[in-house]
Amino acid sequence: MRSLFILLCCSFFFFSCKEEIDGPNRPPELKLSVYLLDKDGNDLLNSETVGAYNADEVRIYYVINGEEVLKANPDGVELGFAEAGVSEEYPDSIYFLNLEIIDPTAIVDNRITSILKWNNTEADTIVCVTNPDYFDEILKVYVNGEFKWDEYTPSPIYKDYGSAEICLVK
């Protein structure tokens, strides 16, 4: 009976494993978390904040072959702001936008260029430099040509290292 139990457990473990795709056929799964504050530190992604941005107006574009390709909008891909947990600096929690890059055609010369259009008049160009040997790794982030993040830059909210997170001030 014990042998049967061990055999069932091993079979379950074996059949529940998924084969991972590695190498050049593996789609990138890069994620950059973007926080947006005003100059006074108010959360501009929280709909309860005066002057907050409206998720229904935000558009995300990839730049592929020099063309802006719509990636997310309210009519297509669902786009909303997620609420992050609490930190010492932001005890009431803070909202963020995840910029997820899962389209391999968006990577050109180990760079992914995205345009975040907050509304009809405001936009930010975000360039993520990726590791050519490991698709899931963002090495550096530039916003409007200015360096914003690398692995040695602490999270603007939690002050830890490793997560690609940037804070924009409007």
Short mmCIF file of C-alpha atoms in Angstrom, two decimals:
data_model
loop_
_atom_site.label_atom_id
_atom_site.label_comp_id
_atom_site.label_asym_id
_atom_site.label_seq_id
_atom_site.Cartn_x
_atom_site.Cartn_y
_atom_site.Cartn_z
CA MET A 1 0.00 0.00 0.00
CA ARG A 2 2.82 2.37 0.88
CA SER A 3 4.51 1.66 -2.47
CA LEU A 4 1.27 2.46 -4.29
CA PHE A 5 0.99 5.77 -2.44
CA ILE A 6 4.58 6.71 -3.33
CA LEU A 7 3.99 5.70 -6.96
CA LEU A 8 0.84 7.88 -7.12
CA CYS A 9 2.64 10.85 -5.59
CA CYS A 10 5.54 10.51 -8.01
CA SER A 11 3.16 10.16 -10.95
CA PHE A 12 1.27 13.27 -9.89
CA PHE A 13 4.52 15.21 -9.57
CA PHE A 14 5.79 14.00 -12.95
CA PHE A 15 2.61 14.77 -14.89
CA SER A 16 2.02 18.15 -13.23
CA CYS A 17 5.37 19.57 -14.38
CA LYS A 18 5.34 21.83 -17.42
CA GLU A 19 8.08 21.89 -19.96
CA GLU A 20 9.69 25.31 -20.12
CA ILE A 21 10.58 26.83 -23.44
CA ASP A 22 14.12 28.17 -23.39
CA GLY A 23 16.36 29.85 -25.90
CA PRO A 24 15.37 32.09 -28.81
CA ASN A 25 11.82 30.67 -29.05
CA ARG A 26 11.00 31.63 -25.49
CA PRO A 27 8.73 34.69 -25.39
CA PRO A 28 9.94 37.50 -23.14
CA GLU A 29 7.94 38.15 -19.99
CA LEU A 30 9.33 41.44 -18.82
CA LYS A 31 7.52 43.54 -16.29
CA LEU A 32 8.18 47.11 -15.26
CA SER A 33 6.12 48.64 -12.47
CA VAL A 34 5.46 52.36 -12.89
CA TYR A 35 4.40 54.58 -9.99
CA LEU A 36 3.15 58.09 -10.73
CA LEU A 37 3.22 60.89 -8.17
CA ASP A 38 2.79 64.63 -8.27
CA LYS A 39 5.53 66.94 -6.92
CA ASP A 40 3.91 66.77 -3.44
CA GLY A 41 4.02 62.95 -3.35
CA ASN A 42 0.30 62.40 -4.07
CA ASP A 43 -0.54 59.18 -5.93
CA LEU A 44 -1.74 60.14 -9.42
CA LEU A 45 -2.92 56.61 -10.22
CA ASN A 46 -5.36 56.56 -7.29
CA SER A 47 -8.73 57.72 -8.63
CA GLU A 48 -9.49 59.37 -5.28
CA THR A 49 -6.54 61.77 -5.64
CA VAL A 50 -7.38 65.24 -6.98
CA GLY A 51 -5.80 65.50 -10.45
CA ALA A 52 -5.35 61.73 -10.82
CA TYR A 53 -5.00 60.17 -14.26
CA ASN A 54 -7.92 58.16 -15.60
CA ALA A 55 -7.13 54.54 -16.54
CA ASP A 56 -9.66 54.81 -19.38
CA GLU A 57 -7.49 57.44 -21.10
CA VAL A 58 -4.11 55.69 -20.77
CA ARG A 59 -2.68 54.02 -23.87
CA ILE A 60 0.44 51.89 -24.09
CA TYR A 61 2.29 51.56 -27.39
CA TYR A 62 5.32 49.52 -28.45
CA VAL A 63 7.62 51.06 -31.03
CA ILE A 64 8.25 48.34 -33.63
CA ASN A 65 10.10 49.13 -36.86
CA GLY A 66 9.71 52.82 -36.12
CA GLU A 67 5.92 52.55 -35.86
CA GLU A 68 3.78 52.98 -32.74
CA VAL A 69 1.80 49.76 -32.23
CA LEU A 70 -1.06 49.96 -29.75
CA LYS A 71 -0.54 47.43 -26.97
CA ALA A 72 -3.22 48.35 -24.42
CA ASN A 73 -6.32 50.51 -24.23
CA PRO A 74 -9.77 50.25 -22.66
CA ASP A 75 -11.32 49.01 -25.91
CA GLY A 76 -8.86 46.16 -26.36
CA VAL A 77 -6.55 44.86 -23.66
CA GLU A 78 -7.85 45.58 -20.19
CA LEU A 79 -5.80 48.25 -18.50
CA GLY A 80 -6.11 49.33 -14.92
CA PHE A 81 -4.02 50.41 -12.00
CA ALA A 82 -3.15 47.83 -9.35
CA GLU A 83 -2.79 48.64 -5.69
CA ALA A 84 0.55 47.85 -4.07
CA GLY A 85 0.89 46.80 -0.48
CA VAL A 86 1.81 49.15 2.29
CA SER A 87 5.32 50.46 2.97
CA GLU A 88 6.74 52.81 5.60
CA GLU A 89 6.83 55.73 3.19
CA TYR A 90 3.32 55.05 1.84
CA PRO A 91 1.31 53.62 4.76
CA ASP A 92 -2.02 53.96 2.91
CA SER A 93 -0.80 51.88 -0.08
CA ILE A 94 0.00 53.16 -3.54
CA TYR A 95 -1.19 52.34 -7.04
CA PHE A 96 1.00 51.31 -9.96
CA LEU A 97 0.78 50.42 -13.62
CA ASN A 98 2.47 47.23 -14.81
CA LEU A 99 4.08 47.63 -18.18
CA GLU A 100 4.27 44.01 -19.33
CA ILE A 101 6.24 43.16 -22.43
CA ILE A 102 5.42 39.78 -23.91
CA ASP A 103 5.84 40.47 -27.62
CA PRO A 104 9.23 39.28 -28.95
CA THR A 105 8.96 41.56 -32.00
CA ALA A 106 9.14 44.52 -29.62
CA ILE A 107 12.79 43.72 -28.78
CA VAL A 108 15.13 45.50 -31.20
CA ASP A 109 18.89 45.52 -30.50
CA ASN A 110 18.20 44.35 -26.93
CA ARG A 111 15.92 47.33 -26.32
CA ILE A 112 12.19 47.65 -25.96
CA THR A 113 10.68 51.07 -26.51
CA SER A 114 7.23 51.74 -25.12
CA ILE A 115 5.22 54.93 -25.09
CA LEU A 116 2.88 55.54 -22.17
CA LYS A 117 0.25 58.07 -23.23
CA TRP A 118 -1.37 59.22 -20.02
CA ASN A 119 -3.98 61.25 -21.90
CA ASN A 120 -4.25 63.18 -25.18
CA THR A 121 -1.51 65.63 -24.23
CA GLU A 122 0.97 63.84 -21.93
CA ALA A 123 3.24 60.91 -22.76
CA ASP A 124 6.46 59.29 -21.58
CA THR A 125 8.83 57.20 -23.70
CA ILE A 126 10.26 54.25 -21.78
CA VAL A 127 13.23 52.27 -23.08
CA CYS A 128 14.09 48.99 -21.37
CA VAL A 129 17.52 47.52 -22.12
CA THR A 130 17.32 43.73 -21.94
CA ASN A 131 19.90 41.03 -21.37
CA PRO A 132 20.61 39.41 -24.77
CA ASP A 133 21.29 36.05 -23.10
CA TYR A 134 18.25 35.95 -20.83
CA PHE A 135 14.97 37.27 -22.22
CA ASP A 136 13.30 37.83 -18.84
CA GLU A 137 15.81 40.34 -17.53
CA ILE A 138 15.63 44.10 -17.76
CA LEU A 139 19.10 45.58 -17.25
CA LYS A 140 18.35 49.30 -17.43
CA VAL A 141 15.38 51.64 -17.83
CA TYR A 142 15.39 55.09 -19.40
CA VAL A 143 12.43 57.50 -19.36
CA ASN A 144 12.42 60.29 -21.93
CA GLY A 145 16.15 59.67 -22.45
CA GLU A 146 17.02 59.93 -18.75
CA PHE A 147 18.39 56.94 -16.79
CA LYS A 148 15.84 55.76 -14.17
CA TRP A 149 16.66 52.21 -13.07
CA ASP A 150 19.10 49.30 -13.05
CA GLU A 151 19.55 46.35 -10.73
CA TYR A 152 21.50 48.54 -8.30
CA THR A 153 18.66 51.05 -7.97
CA PRO A 154 16.35 50.39 -5.00
CA SER A 155 12.61 50.25 -5.45
CA PRO A 156 11.19 53.76 -5.06
CA ILE A 157 8.46 52.43 -2.79
CA TYR A 158 9.81 49.42 -0.87
CA LYS A 159 13.52 50.33 -1.01
CA ASP A 160 14.51 46.75 -1.93
CA TYR A 161 16.58 45.70 -4.95
CA GLY A 162 15.91 43.52 -7.97
CA SER A 163 12.40 44.52 -9.05
CA ALA A 164 12.19 46.77 -12.08
CA GLU A 165 10.20 49.66 -10.61
CA ILE A 166 10.29 53.34 -11.41
CA CYS A 167 8.52 56.37 -10.03
CA LEU A 168 7.59 59.22 -12.33
CA VAL A 169 6.81 62.67 -10.96
CA LYS A 170 4.40 64.91 -12.87
#
